[in-house]
Short mmCIF file of C-alpha atoms and ligand atoms in Angstrom, two decimals:
data_model
loop_
_atom_site.label_atom_id
_atom_site.label_comp_id
_atom_site.label_asym_id
_atom_site.label_seq_id
_atom_site.Cartn_x
_atom_site.Cartn_y
_atom_site.Cartn_z
CA UNK A 162 9.37 -10.82 30.21
CA UNK A 163 10.09 -8.55 27.20
CA UNK A 164 7.92 -5.52 26.84
CA UNK A 165 6.20 -4.49 23.62
CA UNK A 166 8.67 -1.68 22.96
CA UNK A 167 11.47 -4.23 23.02
CA UNK A 168 9.64 -6.61 20.63
CA UNK A 169 8.86 -3.80 18.17
CA UNK A 170 12.44 -2.54 18.01
CA UNK A 171 13.88 -5.16 15.63
CA UNK A 172 12.52 -7.41 12.86
CA UNK A 173 10.34 -10.09 14.38
CA UNK A 174 11.76 -13.61 14.45
CA UNK A 175 8.65 -15.72 14.36
CA UNK A 176 10.67 -18.92 14.00
CA UNK A 177 11.78 -18.46 17.58
CA UNK A 178 8.13 -18.26 18.71
CA UNK A 179 8.27 -21.85 19.99
CA UNK A 180 11.22 -21.05 22.24
CA UNK A 181 10.22 -17.47 23.14
CA UNK A 182 6.87 -17.38 24.97
CA UNK A 183 6.64 -13.58 24.62
CA UNK A 184 6.94 -13.66 20.82
CA UNK A 185 4.40 -16.50 20.78
CA UNK A 186 1.90 -14.50 22.85
CA UNK A 187 2.47 -11.39 20.77
CA UNK A 188 1.90 -13.21 17.46
CA UNK A 189 -1.17 -15.04 18.73
CA UNK A 190 -2.78 -11.76 19.77
CA UNK A 191 -1.87 -9.72 16.66
CA UNK A 192 -4.16 -9.91 13.61
CA UNK A 193 -2.92 -11.42 10.33
CA UNK A 194 -1.95 -9.30 7.27
CA UNK A 195 -0.01 -6.68 9.29
CA UNK A 196 3.41 -8.32 9.50
CA UNK A 197 3.08 -9.76 6.01
CA UNK A 198 0.44 -9.39 3.25
CA UNK A 199 -2.11 -12.22 3.11
CA UNK A 200 -1.10 -12.87 -0.52
CA UNK A 201 -4.48 -14.36 -1.56
CA UNK A 202 -5.69 -13.19 -4.99
CA UNK A 203 -9.35 -12.94 -3.98
CA UNK A 204 -10.75 -10.89 -1.14
CA UNK A 205 -14.00 -9.34 0.05
CA UNK A 206 -14.05 -6.17 2.14
CA UNK A 207 -17.39 -5.89 3.90
CA UNK A 208 -18.20 -2.43 5.33
CA UNK A 209 -20.55 -2.45 8.27
CA UNK A 210 -22.72 0.16 9.99
CA UNK A 211 -23.75 -0.57 13.58
CA UNK A 212 -26.74 1.74 13.15
CA UNK A 213 -28.92 1.89 16.26
CA UNK A 214 -27.55 -1.17 18.04
CA UNK A 215 -26.96 -0.84 21.79
CA UNK A 216 -23.35 -0.82 23.04
CA UNK A 217 -23.83 -4.37 24.36
CA UNK A 218 -25.22 -5.56 21.03
CA UNK A 219 -22.24 -4.05 19.18
CA UNK A 220 -19.89 -5.79 21.63
CA UNK A 221 -21.67 -9.08 20.88
CA UNK A 222 -21.18 -8.60 17.11
CA UNK A 223 -17.49 -7.62 17.53
CA UNK A 224 -16.83 -10.65 19.77
CA UNK A 225 -18.43 -13.01 17.26
CA UNK A 226 -16.39 -11.56 14.37
CA UNK A 227 -13.23 -11.57 16.50
CA UNK A 228 -13.58 -15.30 17.15
CA UNK A 229 -13.39 -15.90 13.37
CA UNK A 230 -10.30 -13.72 12.83
CA UNK A 231 -6.88 -15.05 11.87
CA UNK A 232 -3.88 -14.33 14.07
CA UNK A 233 -0.44 -13.41 12.77
CA UNK A 234 0.81 -16.70 14.25
CA UNK A 235 -1.79 -18.73 12.29
CA UNK A 236 -1.04 -16.85 9.06
CA UNK A 237 2.69 -17.50 9.37
CA UNK A 238 2.18 -21.18 10.25
CA UNK A 239 -0.17 -21.77 7.30
CA UNK A 240 2.11 -19.88 4.88
CA UNK A 241 4.86 -22.29 5.84
CA UNK A 242 2.68 -25.39 5.73
CA UNK A 243 1.37 -24.62 2.25
CA UNK A 244 4.61 -23.23 0.78
CA UNK A 245 5.37 -22.83 -2.05
CA UNK A 246 1.64 -22.43 -2.84
CA UNK A 247 -0.17 -19.21 -2.12
CA UNK A 248 -3.16 -20.81 -0.52
CA UNK A 249 -2.92 -21.21 3.21
CA UNK A 250 -6.70 -21.18 3.65
CA UNK A 251 -8.95 -18.25 4.54
CA UNK A 252 -7.60 -15.15 6.26
CA UNK A 253 -10.12 -12.97 8.11
CA UNK A 254 -9.41 -9.61 9.74
CA UNK A 255 -11.61 -7.08 11.53
CA UNK A 256 -11.10 -3.31 11.63
CA UNK A 257 -12.98 -0.63 13.56
CA UNK A 258 -13.25 3.06 12.70
CA UNK A 259 -13.57 5.76 15.37
CA UNK A 260 -17.36 5.48 14.91
CA UNK A 261 -17.10 1.74 15.55
CA UNK A 262 -15.24 2.28 18.83
CA UNK A 263 -17.74 4.94 19.89
CA UNK A 264 -20.57 2.50 19.21
CA UNK A 265 -19.01 0.23 21.85
CA UNK A 266 -19.56 2.89 24.54
CA UNK A 267 -17.85 2.01 27.82
CA UNK A 268 -16.65 -1.30 26.36
CA UNK A 269 -13.69 0.40 24.65
CA UNK A 270 -11.71 3.59 24.39
CA UNK A 271 -11.11 5.21 21.00
CA UNK A 272 -7.45 4.78 19.97
CA UNK A 273 -5.68 8.16 20.00
CA UNK A 274 -5.09 10.49 17.06
CA UNK A 275 -6.84 13.51 15.52
CA UNK A 276 -7.08 12.02 12.01
CA UNK A 277 -8.47 8.75 13.35
CA UNK A 278 -11.08 10.54 15.49
CA UNK A 279 -12.16 12.76 12.58
CA UNK A 280 -12.34 10.04 9.90
CA UNK A 281 -11.16 10.29 6.29
CA UNK A 282 -14.03 12.40 4.90
CA UNK A 283 -13.35 15.15 7.46
CA UNK A 284 -9.71 15.31 6.34
CA UNK A 285 -10.77 16.30 2.81
CA UNK A 286 -8.93 19.62 2.84
CA UNK A 287 -5.68 18.06 4.10
CA UNK A 288 -5.77 15.32 1.47
CA UNK A 289 -7.21 17.52 -1.35
CA UNK A 290 -9.88 14.81 -1.66
CA UNK A 291 -13.22 15.33 -3.37
CA UNK A 292 -16.05 15.81 -0.85
CA UNK A 293 -17.98 12.81 0.46
CA UNK A 294 -21.09 13.86 -1.50
CA UNK A 295 -19.20 13.03 -4.73
CA UNK A 296 -17.94 9.65 -3.52
CA UNK A 297 -19.49 6.51 -5.00
CA UNK A 298 -23.25 6.82 -4.92
CA UNK A 299 -25.27 4.34 -2.89
CA UNK A 300 -22.26 3.13 -0.91
CA UNK A 301 -19.48 5.52 0.06
CA UNK A 302 -21.34 8.82 -0.29
CA UNK A 303 -23.88 7.87 2.36
CA UNK A 304 -22.08 7.61 5.71
CA UNK A 305 -18.82 6.47 7.33
CA UNK A 306 -18.55 2.75 8.05
CA UNK A 307 -18.08 1.57 11.65
CA UNK A 308 -16.22 -1.61 10.79
CA UNK A 309 -14.66 -3.57 7.96
CA UNK A 310 -14.41 -7.33 7.68
CA UNK A 311 -11.74 -8.67 5.31
CA UNK A 312 -12.10 -12.22 3.96
CA UNK A 313 -9.33 -13.51 1.66
CA UNK A 314 -8.80 -16.86 -0.04
CA UNK A 315 -7.23 -18.19 -3.25
CA UNK A 316 -10.67 -19.50 -4.26
CA UNK A 317 -13.19 -16.78 -5.20
CA UNK A 318 -16.14 -19.09 -4.44
CA UNK A 319 -15.07 -19.40 -0.82
CA UNK A 320 -14.69 -15.61 -0.53
CA UNK A 321 -18.11 -14.93 -2.08
CA UNK A 322 -19.81 -17.64 -0.03
CA UNK A 323 -18.33 -16.42 3.25
CA UNK A 324 -19.03 -12.75 2.49
CA UNK A 325 -22.67 -13.61 1.82
CA UNK A 326 -23.03 -15.71 4.96
CA UNK A 327 -21.42 -13.04 7.15
CA UNK A 328 -23.60 -10.33 5.58
CA UNK A 329 -26.76 -12.35 6.32
CA UNK A 330 -25.70 -12.93 9.91
CA UNK A 331 -24.72 -9.27 10.38
CA UNK A 332 -28.05 -8.04 9.02
CA UNK A 333 -29.91 -10.51 11.21
CA UNK A 334 -27.96 -9.05 14.16
CA UNK A 335 -29.20 -5.52 13.37
CA UNK A 336 -26.16 -4.23 11.41
CA UNK A 337 -26.29 -2.62 7.98
CA UNK A 338 -24.01 -3.64 5.10
CA UNK A 339 -22.91 -0.35 3.58
CA UNK A 340 -20.67 -1.72 0.81
CA UNK A 341 -18.84 -4.88 -0.21
CA UNK A 342 -15.67 -4.25 -2.22
CA UNK A 343 -14.36 -7.30 -4.04
CA UNK A 344 -10.62 -7.52 -4.61
CA UNK A 345 -9.33 -9.57 -7.54
CA UNK A 346 -5.57 -9.40 -8.00
CA UNK A 347 -4.73 -8.68 -11.64
CA UNK A 348 -1.59 -10.55 -12.69
CA UNK A 349 0.79 -10.47 -15.64
CA UNK A 350 3.61 -12.77 -16.72
CA UNK A 351 6.68 -10.73 -17.64
CA UNK A 352 9.15 -13.57 -18.11
CA UNK A 353 8.35 -17.00 -19.57
CA UNK A 354 10.43 -18.71 -16.87
CA UNK A 355 8.90 -16.84 -13.94
CA UNK A 356 5.51 -16.88 -12.22
CA UNK A 357 2.89 -14.23 -13.07
CA UNK A 358 3.21 -11.13 -10.88
CA UNK A 359 0.63 -8.87 -9.29
CA UNK A 360 0.11 -5.68 -11.31
CA UNK A 361 -2.09 -2.64 -10.85
CA UNK A 362 -4.53 -1.83 -13.67
CA UNK A 363 -2.18 0.52 -15.56
CA UNK A 364 -0.11 -2.65 -16.07
CA UNK A 365 2.85 -2.00 -13.75
CA UNK A 366 4.15 -4.53 -11.22
CA UNK A 367 2.84 -3.46 -7.83
CA UNK A 368 3.92 -4.51 -4.37
CA UNK A 369 7.59 -4.75 -5.34
CA UNK A 370 8.86 -2.31 -2.74
CA UNK A 371 7.83 -3.09 0.81
CA UNK A 372 9.24 -2.15 4.17
CA UNK A 373 10.13 -5.49 5.73
CA UNK A 374 9.90 -6.10 9.47
CA UNK A 375 9.70 -9.86 9.63
CA UNK A 376 13.10 -11.50 9.98
CA UNK A 377 12.38 -14.28 7.44
CA UNK A 378 11.25 -11.77 4.78
CA UNK A 379 14.46 -9.80 5.23
CA UNK A 380 16.57 -12.92 4.93
CA UNK A 381 14.80 -13.83 1.65
CA UNK A 382 15.24 -10.29 0.27
CA UNK A 383 18.89 -10.09 1.24
CA UNK A 384 19.74 -13.70 0.29
CA UNK A 385 22.77 -13.98 -1.94
CA UNK A 386 24.12 -10.58 -0.97
CA UNK A 387 27.48 -10.51 0.80
CA UNK A 388 27.26 -11.16 4.54
CA UNK A 389 28.17 -8.42 6.95
CA UNK A 390 28.36 -8.45 10.71
CA UNK A 391 25.00 -7.72 12.37
CA UNK A 392 24.61 -4.07 13.40
CA UNK A 393 24.77 -3.57 17.17
CA UNK A 394 21.29 -4.08 18.59
CA UNK A 395 19.66 -4.44 15.18
CA UNK A 396 19.40 -6.17 11.85
CA UNK A 397 22.30 -5.45 9.52
CA UNK A 398 21.17 -2.97 6.92
CA UNK A 399 24.24 -1.74 5.11
CA UNK A 400 24.50 -4.41 2.42
CA UNK A 401 22.44 -2.55 -0.14
CA UNK A 402 22.11 1.20 -0.65
CA UNK A 403 18.40 1.34 0.30
CA UNK A 404 17.61 -1.03 3.11
CA UNK A 405 14.13 -2.62 3.25
CA UNK A 406 14.59 -3.26 7.01
CA UNK A 407 12.28 -1.13 9.14
CA UNK A 408 11.49 -1.31 12.86
CA UNK A 409 8.10 -2.98 13.48
CA UNK A 410 7.23 0.04 15.66
CA UNK A 411 6.73 2.04 12.43
CA UNK A 412 3.66 -0.12 11.67
CA UNK A 413 2.51 -1.63 14.98
CA UNK A 414 1.42 0.12 18.19
CA UNK A 415 0.16 -0.96 21.61
CA UNK A 416 -3.58 -1.67 21.56
CA UNK A 417 -5.13 0.64 24.19
CA UNK A 418 -7.95 -1.90 24.61
CA UNK A 419 -5.80 -5.04 24.54
CA UNK A 420 -6.36 -7.56 27.31
CA UNK A 421 -2.74 -8.78 27.44
CA UNK A 422 0.53 -6.97 28.22
CA UNK A 423 1.79 -7.52 24.67
CA UNK A 424 -1.49 -6.70 22.87
CA UNK A 425 -0.84 -4.71 19.71
CA UNK A 426 -2.67 -3.32 16.71
CA UNK A 427 -2.18 -1.01 13.76
CA UNK A 428 -3.84 1.99 12.14
CA UNK A 429 -5.21 1.15 8.71
CA UNK A 430 -6.09 3.24 5.65
CA UNK A 431 -8.65 2.07 3.08
CA UNK A 432 -9.16 4.03 -0.16
CA UNK A 433 -11.11 2.99 -3.23
CA UNK A 434 -9.17 4.52 -6.14
CA UNK A 435 -10.76 4.20 -9.57
CA UNK A 436 -8.33 4.06 -12.52
CA UNK A 437 -9.17 5.39 -15.98
CA UNK A 438 -6.90 2.94 -17.79
CA UNK A 439 -7.85 4.01 -21.32
CA UNK A 440 -7.12 7.65 -20.51
CA UNK A 441 -3.83 6.82 -18.80
CA UNK A 442 -2.60 4.64 -21.68
CA UNK A 443 -3.43 7.32 -24.26
CA UNK A 444 -1.68 9.98 -22.14
CA UNK A 445 1.41 7.75 -21.80
CA UNK A 446 1.58 7.35 -25.60
CA UNK A 447 1.02 11.08 -26.16
CA UNK A 448 3.83 11.86 -23.72
CA UNK A 449 6.11 9.36 -25.49
CA UNK A 450 5.43 11.02 -28.84
CA UNK A 451 5.95 14.49 -27.38
CA UNK A 452 9.30 13.43 -25.96
CA UNK A 453 10.61 11.12 -28.68
CA UNK A 454 8.68 12.16 -31.80
CA UNK A 455 5.83 10.62 -33.81
CA UNK A 456 8.07 7.70 -34.79
CA UNK A 457 8.87 6.84 -31.16
CA UNK A 458 9.86 3.20 -30.71
CA UNK A 459 8.03 0.92 -28.25
CA UNK A 460 11.05 1.14 -25.96
CA UNK A 461 10.80 4.96 -25.98
CA UNK A 462 7.06 4.86 -25.31
CA UNK A 463 7.77 2.50 -22.39
CA UNK A 464 10.39 4.92 -21.13
CA UNK A 465 7.85 7.77 -21.16
CA UNK A 466 5.54 5.64 -18.95
CA UNK A 467 8.46 4.91 -16.63
CA UNK A 468 8.99 8.68 -16.30
CA UNK A 469 5.48 8.87 -14.82
CA UNK A 470 5.73 5.84 -12.50
CA UNK A 471 9.50 5.66 -11.83
CA UNK A 472 9.67 1.98 -12.80
CA UNK A 473 9.13 0.20 -16.11
CA UNK A 474 6.06 -2.04 -16.29
CA UNK A 475 8.14 -5.07 -15.24
CA UNK A 476 9.35 -3.18 -12.17
CA UNK A 477 12.84 -2.19 -13.37
CA UNK A 478 13.67 1.15 -11.71
CA UNK A 479 14.05 3.94 -14.30
CA UNK A 480 17.00 5.39 -12.43
CA UNK A 481 18.91 2.12 -13.12
CA UNK A 482 18.05 2.09 -16.85
CA UNK A 483 19.67 0.81 -19.06
CA UNK A 484 21.68 -1.25 -16.59
CA UNK A 485 18.52 -2.74 -15.05
CA UNK A 486 18.72 -6.51 -15.19
CA UNK A 487 16.15 -8.56 -17.06
CA UNK A 488 15.97 -11.22 -14.37
CA UNK A 489 15.59 -9.95 -10.82
CA UNK A 490 14.01 -6.55 -10.34
CA UNK A 491 15.98 -4.74 -7.68
CA UNK A 492 14.62 -2.73 -4.79
CA UNK A 493 17.84 -1.82 -3.04
CA UNK A 494 18.45 1.25 -5.21
CA UNK A 495 18.64 4.94 -4.31
CA UNK A 496 18.70 8.18 -6.31
CA UNK A 497 22.21 9.00 -5.08
CA UNK A 498 23.58 9.07 -8.65
CA UNK A 499 20.53 10.91 -9.92
CA UNK A 500 20.59 13.96 -7.65
CA UNK A 501 19.22 16.35 -10.31
CA UNK A 502 16.43 14.02 -11.46
CA UNK A 503 17.88 13.50 -14.93
CA UNK A 504 17.54 9.71 -14.86
CA UNK A 505 14.26 9.40 -12.93
CA UNK A 506 12.20 12.61 -12.64
CA UNK A 507 11.47 13.88 -9.11
CA UNK A 508 7.75 13.77 -9.87
CA UNK A 509 7.67 10.03 -10.71
CA UNK A 510 5.19 8.22 -8.43
CA UNK A 511 7.74 6.02 -6.66
CA UNK A 512 10.20 8.88 -6.18
CA UNK A 513 7.49 11.13 -4.72
CA UNK A 514 6.26 8.43 -2.32
CA UNK A 515 9.66 6.99 -1.34
CA UNK A 516 12.39 9.56 -2.00
CA UNK A 517 15.15 7.19 -0.83
CA UNK A 518 17.52 9.95 0.33
CA UNK A 519 16.31 13.03 -1.62
CA UNK A 520 15.09 14.63 1.62
CA UNK A 521 18.40 14.05 3.41
CA UNK A 522 20.43 15.27 0.44
CA UNK A 523 18.39 18.35 -0.34
CA UNK A 524 17.96 19.50 3.26
CA UNK A 525 21.51 18.49 4.20
CA UNK A 526 20.33 16.25 7.02
CA UNK A 527 22.60 13.85 8.89
CA UNK A 528 20.47 10.75 8.16
CA UNK A 529 17.57 9.33 6.12
CA UNK A 530 14.96 9.49 8.90
CA UNK A 531 12.97 12.16 7.02
CA UNK A 532 12.88 9.88 3.95
CA UNK A 533 12.09 6.68 5.83
CA UNK A 534 9.72 7.52 8.68
CA UNK A 535 6.59 8.14 6.48
CA UNK A 536 6.86 4.70 4.77
CA UNK A 537 3.75 2.52 5.29
CA UNK A 538 3.12 -1.22 4.94
CA UNK A 539 1.01 -1.29 1.75
CA UNK A 540 -1.45 -4.16 1.34
CA UNK A 541 -3.58 -3.09 -1.67
CA UNK A 542 -5.41 -5.30 -4.17
CA UNK A 543 -6.92 -4.46 -7.57
CA UNK A 544 -10.70 -4.43 -8.07
CA UNK A 545 -12.87 -4.69 -11.15
CA UNK A 546 -13.18 -7.42 -13.77
CA UNK A 547 -10.02 -9.33 -14.77
CA UNK A 548 -8.70 -7.78 -18.00
CA UNK A 549 -8.35 -10.09 -21.03
CA UNK A 550 -4.74 -11.15 -21.62
CA UNK A 551 -2.66 -12.41 -24.55
CA UNK A 552 -2.26 -16.19 -24.66
CA UNK A 553 1.09 -16.15 -22.86
CA UNK A 554 -0.30 -13.78 -20.21
CA UNK A 555 2.33 -11.11 -20.90
CA UNK A 556 0.17 -8.35 -22.46
CA UNK A 557 -3.35 -7.01 -22.05
CA UNK A 558 -5.61 -7.91 -24.96
CA UNK A 559 -8.18 -5.12 -24.59
CA UNK A 560 -6.24 -2.38 -26.44
CA UNK A 561 -8.54 0.57 -27.24
CA UNK A 562 -11.20 -0.92 -24.99
CA UNK A 563 -9.47 -0.67 -21.62
CA UNK A 564 -11.63 0.10 -18.55
CA UNK A 565 -12.49 3.73 -17.84
CA UNK A 566 -14.81 3.16 -14.86
CA UNK A 567 -15.34 0.28 -12.45
CA UNK A 568 -11.70 -0.82 -12.08
CA UNK A 569 -8.91 0.36 -9.86
CA UNK A 570 -7.00 -0.18 -6.68
CA UNK A 571 -8.31 -0.86 -3.19
CA UNK A 572 -5.41 0.96 -1.56
CA UNK A 573 -4.77 -0.36 1.92
CA UNK A 574 -1.91 0.31 4.29
CA UNK A 575 -0.95 -0.30 7.93
CA UNK A 576 1.00 2.23 9.97
CA UNK A 577 1.70 3.51 13.47
CA UNK A 578 0.64 7.11 12.77
CA UNK A 579 -2.00 8.21 10.23
CA UNK A 580 -0.91 11.87 10.19
CA UNK A 581 2.81 11.26 9.94
CA UNK A 582 2.62 8.44 7.40
CA UNK A 583 -0.39 8.27 5.06
CA UNK A 584 -1.50 11.90 5.34
CA UNK A 585 2.05 13.20 5.18
CA UNK A 586 2.79 11.11 2.05
CA UNK A 587 -0.40 12.21 0.29
CA UNK A 588 -0.31 15.87 1.34
CA UNK A 589 3.35 16.86 1.66
CA UNK A 590 4.84 14.60 -0.97
CA UNK A 591 2.28 13.47 -3.61
CA UNK A 592 0.10 16.61 -3.63
CA UNK A 593 2.97 19.06 -3.12
CA UNK A 594 4.26 20.57 -6.39
CA UNK A 595 7.41 21.74 -4.62
CA UNK A 596 8.48 18.32 -3.36
CA UNK A 597 11.15 17.34 -4.10
CA UNK A 598 13.84 18.89 -6.14
CA UNK A 599 12.97 22.50 -6.72
CA UNK A 600 15.63 23.25 -4.17
CA UNK A 601 19.27 22.28 -3.97
CA UNK A 602 20.57 20.52 -7.00
CA UNK A 603 17.45 20.54 -9.14
CA UNK A 604 17.78 23.07 -11.91
CA UNK A 605 14.47 22.49 -13.62
CA UNK A 606 11.95 24.43 -11.54
CA UNK A 607 8.92 23.13 -9.69
CA UNK A 608 8.52 19.36 -9.56
CA UNK A 609 4.72 19.31 -9.95
CA UNK A 610 2.42 16.86 -8.16
CA UNK A 611 2.60 13.07 -8.37
CA UNK A 612 1.12 12.34 -11.84
CA UNK A 613 -0.41 9.04 -10.61
CA UNK A 614 -2.02 9.90 -7.24
CA UNK A 615 -1.47 13.65 -6.87
CA UNK A 616 -4.65 15.66 -6.21
CA UNK A 617 -4.79 19.42 -6.57
CA UNK A 618 -6.93 22.20 -7.99
CA UNK A 619 -7.16 21.30 -11.72
CA UNK A 620 -6.81 24.98 -12.61
CA UNK A 621 -3.37 25.22 -10.93
CA UNK A 622 -0.41 24.40 -13.19
CA UNK A 623 0.67 21.56 -10.88
CA UNK A 624 0.07 18.78 -13.41
CA UNK A 625 2.84 20.28 -15.58
CA UNK A 626 6.09 18.39 -15.15
CA UNK A 627 9.62 18.74 -16.40
CA UNK A 628 10.71 15.76 -18.43
CA UNK A 629 14.39 15.32 -19.13
CA UNK A 630 15.56 12.16 -20.81
CA UNK A 631 18.98 12.13 -19.19
CA UNK A 632 19.59 8.70 -20.73
CA UNK A 633 20.01 10.38 -24.14
CA UNK A 634 23.15 12.57 -24.30
CA UNK A 635 22.35 16.22 -25.07
CA UNK A 636 18.59 15.89 -24.39
CA UNK A 637 16.99 19.13 -23.15
CA UNK A 638 14.25 19.42 -20.51
CA UNK A 639 10.71 20.18 -21.66
CA UNK A 640 7.39 20.71 -19.85
CA UNK A 641 4.38 18.44 -20.42
CA UNK A 642 1.02 18.07 -18.74
CA UNK A 643 -0.28 14.74 -17.41
CA UNK A 644 -3.97 14.63 -16.43
CA UNK A 645 -5.50 12.89 -13.42
CA UNK A 646 -6.53 9.29 -14.13
CA UNK A 647 -6.91 8.05 -10.53
CA UNK A 648 -10.10 9.12 -8.78
CA UNK A 649 -10.95 8.72 -5.11
CA UNK A 650 -14.34 7.01 -4.68
CA UNK A 651 -14.46 6.44 -0.92
CA UNK A 652 -12.50 5.35 2.10
CA UNK A 653 -12.01 5.45 5.85
CA UNK A 654 -9.44 5.27 8.63
CA UNK A 655 -9.57 2.13 10.78
CA UNK A 656 -7.69 0.46 13.60
CA UNK A 657 -6.88 -3.27 13.49
CA UNK A 658 -7.23 -4.20 17.18
CA UNK A 659 -5.68 -7.12 19.03
CA UNK A 660 -7.57 -10.42 19.10
CA UNK A 661 -7.80 -10.44 22.90
CA UNK A 662 -9.80 -7.19 22.68
CA UNK A 663 -11.98 -8.34 19.77
CA UNK A 664 -12.76 -11.66 21.46
CA UNK A 665 -13.06 -10.35 25.00
CA UNK A 666 -14.88 -7.04 24.55
C1 HEM B 97 4.71 1.98 -5.43
C2 HEM B 97 0.99 2.35 -8.52
C3 HEM B 97 -1.63 4.52 -5.05
C4 HEM B 97 2.34 4.88 -2.33
C5 HEM B 97 3.92 1.85 -6.55
C6 HEM B 97 4.29 1.15 -7.76
C7 HEM B 97 3.25 1.26 -8.62
C8 HEM B 97 2.22 2.01 -7.96
C9 HEM B 97 3.17 0.69 -10.03
C10 HEM B 97 5.62 0.44 -8.01
C11 HEM B 97 5.68 -0.92 -7.43
C12 HEM B 97 6.28 -0.97 -6.07
O1 HEM B 97 7.29 -0.29 -5.82
O2 HEM B 97 5.74 -1.69 -5.22
C13 HEM B 97 -0.04 2.96 -7.84
C14 HEM B 97 -1.35 3.21 -8.39
C15 HEM B 97 -2.10 3.80 -7.41
C16 HEM B 97 -1.24 3.95 -6.25
C17 HEM B 97 -1.78 2.88 -9.80
C18 HEM B 97 -3.53 4.26 -7.42
C19 HEM B 97 -4.46 3.73 -8.18
C20 HEM B 97 -0.77 4.87 -4.03
C21 HEM B 97 -1.13 5.66 -2.88
C22 HEM B 97 0.01 5.79 -2.13
C23 HEM B 97 1.06 5.04 -2.81
C24 HEM B 97 -2.52 6.23 -2.57
C25 HEM B 97 0.21 6.53 -0.85
C26 HEM B 97 -0.39 7.67 -0.53
C27 HEM B 97 3.29 4.09 -2.93
C28 HEM B 97 4.57 3.78 -2.31
C29 HEM B 97 5.25 2.94 -3.20
C30 HEM B 97 4.37 2.75 -4.34
C31 HEM B 97 5.07 4.25 -0.95
C32 HEM B 97 6.63 2.34 -3.03
C33 HEM B 97 7.69 3.25 -3.61
C34 HEM B 97 9.07 2.70 -3.34
O3 HEM B 97 9.27 2.12 -2.28
O4 HEM B 97 9.95 2.88 -4.18
N1 HEM B 97 2.64 2.37 -6.70
N2 HEM B 97 0.00 3.43 -6.56
N3 HEM B 97 0.56 4.52 -3.97
N4 HEM B 97 3.21 3.45 -4.14
FE1 HEM B 97 1.63 3.52 -5.37
#
């Protein structure tokens, strides 16, 4: 029998589940949405407080929810059955916070980790977050949730109906519903011949770059690229400069409460991030005019936005511009030919959160482990009303009237280690004005914080960034300020336990 360490070493081949009983057991006990995003465009996230329920009563509630949860095996089977459509039916997942495990008393042990035990609000100083008292009133500012139930389906009526029915049952069982966050994936059609793509509310394609740890996803991503012999003991990764192949152990850990030898789970971050779209759009235009003059062309204004995000709205990486292709948006790129940040600034959101070799290069390290080990499996969805679109679905039609409040991103991510992955990314990369590039080859001073998600004292000059349009010969660097348009409204750290625990607790 393989052990879990063995299974989590290489991308998981779920197609061999029928012939490999260990893989089958593993996938039937792991919750859905970890190995691969659920992909449904509608979702409800129900946050639950166990209040004064006895340990046994909490165990009863968890067991009942666990019986309704979707396994990774079911998710993969239904994805295949319904391909090429998105809808494979409802996906349901259950998550418990440290408070949720404690409410189970002797029925469970709290999964290890200082950040998990403390909860997100207590890590305020590490994350430079606003204090809980300022989080969304009436929901997130009150208390930490004990559990989250995720319900996702392509049909919003099914999601709403189920969320309501679960809430009624939970309240009748003595639980309190603290908040229900509704996810509605905003989409945009960038090419007439291609399907609409998921975008975040600033209008940029989101979910383009993912660490892949399912064999079939890797094969799809690498399809068409020249074959190379498989690496000894692992998936071949050398075909493109930045490999999307990651070991599953970076996202999945043994479940300390699992009932089976291969029981596994994953730590999970939830953050409600409100986006001031009107403010962001105006700041993008102002930056474009500061860099390219009052008569800046649309292409130049777009390039200014790409200097903030690191990709153009359609996902084309700025570092590849102008060679970026119009058809397929690549993800196998690095910043190897952009070592001084002249093509894509060091502060750009995607360069801050996935430096793709900057750490190795600047610290003269032998490999990319320092660049790769913080990467998380992101599973976010936008929230807030769908924005009006042009008839062909390519542009937003609310110019001048874009949302300021009430819309944003429900940031969600799975990982093996909250401190080393999410907290490290937010604290040491996004919020750190000195990462990356103020050392080594960068000649343009401090990098400044991530203009999209960076959080820091507003009085500090960390929102000042160096912009250098290295695509225009002879262009000189200049400093410009970009304000904060993403605001943290609430969140928590959870663990997604194995189904054998949820159903057998
Ligand atoms: C990528 C926007 C929050 C980490 C991206 C992309 C966009 C984006 C447009 C490019 C698409 C892609 O590569 O998939 C946003 C917005 C946010 C937000 C608007 C808040 C409202 C966060 C947070 C984190 C994060 C909180 C982590 C602390 C990442 C990472 C990538 C990414 C790791 C992939 C970079 C790469 O692999 O090249 N984000 N993001 N994002 N974001 Fe965010």
